[in-house]
Amino acid sequence: MKNITCITCPISCRITVDIVDEIHIISGNKCSRGREYAKTEMMSPVRSLTTTVKTVFPNMPVLPVKTNRDVPKEMIPEIISKLANVLIIKNISIGEIIIFNILGSGCDIVATSEIK
């Protein structure tokens, strides 16, 4: 049995997932989104990632970035390690893709701010 807190809406339901003979018994959710979140969390958890990358610009030494979709939770440490080696050397617009398909995840890293 595992207890999780649903993060899909502000209610933050406490959901209990019990696995009996490979069948997930889910309780405590107040909506269908909670049920889907619990299933995903048990089978293949995903997260969005927001972080920063370094730049050469003294007035903005780091640029905030994010994933454009959720990535498998287990890939996050490897993605962060990859981003630690990124250095922005040109002007960037909001929404501009910094890295396409990072680590083959199908996810792009995009800028959430601009450098002019």
CSV table of C-alpha atoms in Angstrom, one decimal, residues 41-109:
chain,number,residue,atom,x,y,z
A,41,GLU,CA,2.4,7.9,-10.4
A,42,MET,CA,2.5,4.1,-9.7
A,43,MET,CA,3.3,3.0,-13.2
A,44,SER,CA,5.6,5.7,-14.7
A,45,PRO,CA,5.8,8.9,-12.8
A,46,VAL,CA,6.5,12.1,-14.7
A,47,ARG,CA,7.3,15.7,-13.8
A,48,SER,CA,7.8,19.1,-15.4
A,49,LEU,CA,11.2,20.6,-14.7
A,50,THR,CA,12.0,24.3,-14.2
A,51,THR,CA,15.6,25.4,-13.6
A,52,THR,CA,18.3,27.8,-15.0
A,53,VAL,CA,21.2,27.6,-17.4
A,54,LYS,CA,24.3,29.8,-17.3
A,55,THR,CA,24.9,32.7,-19.6
A,56,VAL,CA,27.8,34.9,-20.6
A,57,PHE,CA,25.8,38.1,-19.9
A,58,PRO,CA,26.8,39.9,-16.7
A,59,ASN,CA,23.4,41.5,-16.3
A,60,MET,CA,21.7,38.1,-16.5
A,61,PRO,CA,24.1,35.4,-15.4
A,62,VAL,CA,21.4,32.6,-15.5
A,63,LEU,CA,18.4,32.1,-17.8
A,64,PRO,CA,15.3,30.4,-16.5
A,65,VAL,CA,14.2,27.4,-18.5
A,66,LYS,CA,11.6,24.7,-18.4
A,67,THR,CA,10.6,21.5,-20.1
A,68,ASN,CA,7.8,21.9,-22.6
A,69,ARG,CA,6.1,18.7,-21.4
A,70,ASP,CA,6.5,16.3,-18.5
A,71,VAL,CA,9.5,14.0,-18.5
A,72,PRO,CA,10.0,10.6,-16.8
A,73,LYS,CA,10.9,11.3,-13.1
A,74,GLU,CA,13.9,9.1,-13.3
A,75,MET,CA,15.4,11.2,-16.1
A,76,ILE,CA,15.4,14.5,-14.1
A,77,PRO,CA,18.9,14.1,-12.5
A,78,GLU,CA,20.5,13.3,-15.8
A,79,ILE,CA,18.7,16.2,-17.5
A,80,ILE,CA,19.9,18.6,-14.7
A,81,SER,CA,23.5,17.3,-15.2
A,82,LYS,CA,23.2,18.0,-18.9
A,83,LEU,CA,21.9,21.5,-18.3
A,84,ALA,CA,24.7,22.2,-15.9
A,85,ASN,CA,27.1,22.2,-19.0
A,86,VAL,CA,24.9,24.6,-21.1
A,87,LEU,CA,26.2,28.2,-21.6
A,88,ILE,CA,24.0,30.7,-23.4
A,89,ILE,CA,26.1,33.0,-25.6
A,90,LYS,CA,23.5,34.8,-27.7
A,91,ASN,CA,20.2,36.7,-27.3
A,92,ILE,CA,17.3,34.5,-26.5
A,93,SER,CA,13.5,35.1,-26.7
A,94,ILE,CA,10.9,33.7,-24.4
A,95,GLY,CA,9.7,30.3,-25.7
A,96,GLU,CA,12.9,29.8,-27.7
A,97,ILE,CA,14.1,26.2,-27.7
A,98,ILE,CA,17.4,25.9,-25.9
A,99,ILE,CA,17.8,22.1,-26.4
A,100,PHE,CA,15.7,19.9,-28.8
A,101,ASN,CA,14.6,16.5,-27.6
A,102,ILE,CA,16.9,16.5,-24.5
A,103,LEU,CA,18.5,13.0,-24.0
A,104,GLY,CA,16.0,11.5,-26.4
A,105,SER,CA,13.1,12.2,-24.0
A,106,GLY,CA,10.9,13.8,-26.7
A,107,CYS,CA,10.9,16.9,-24.6
A,108,ASP,CA,12.5,20.3,-25.4
A,109,ILE,CA,14.1,22.8,-23.0
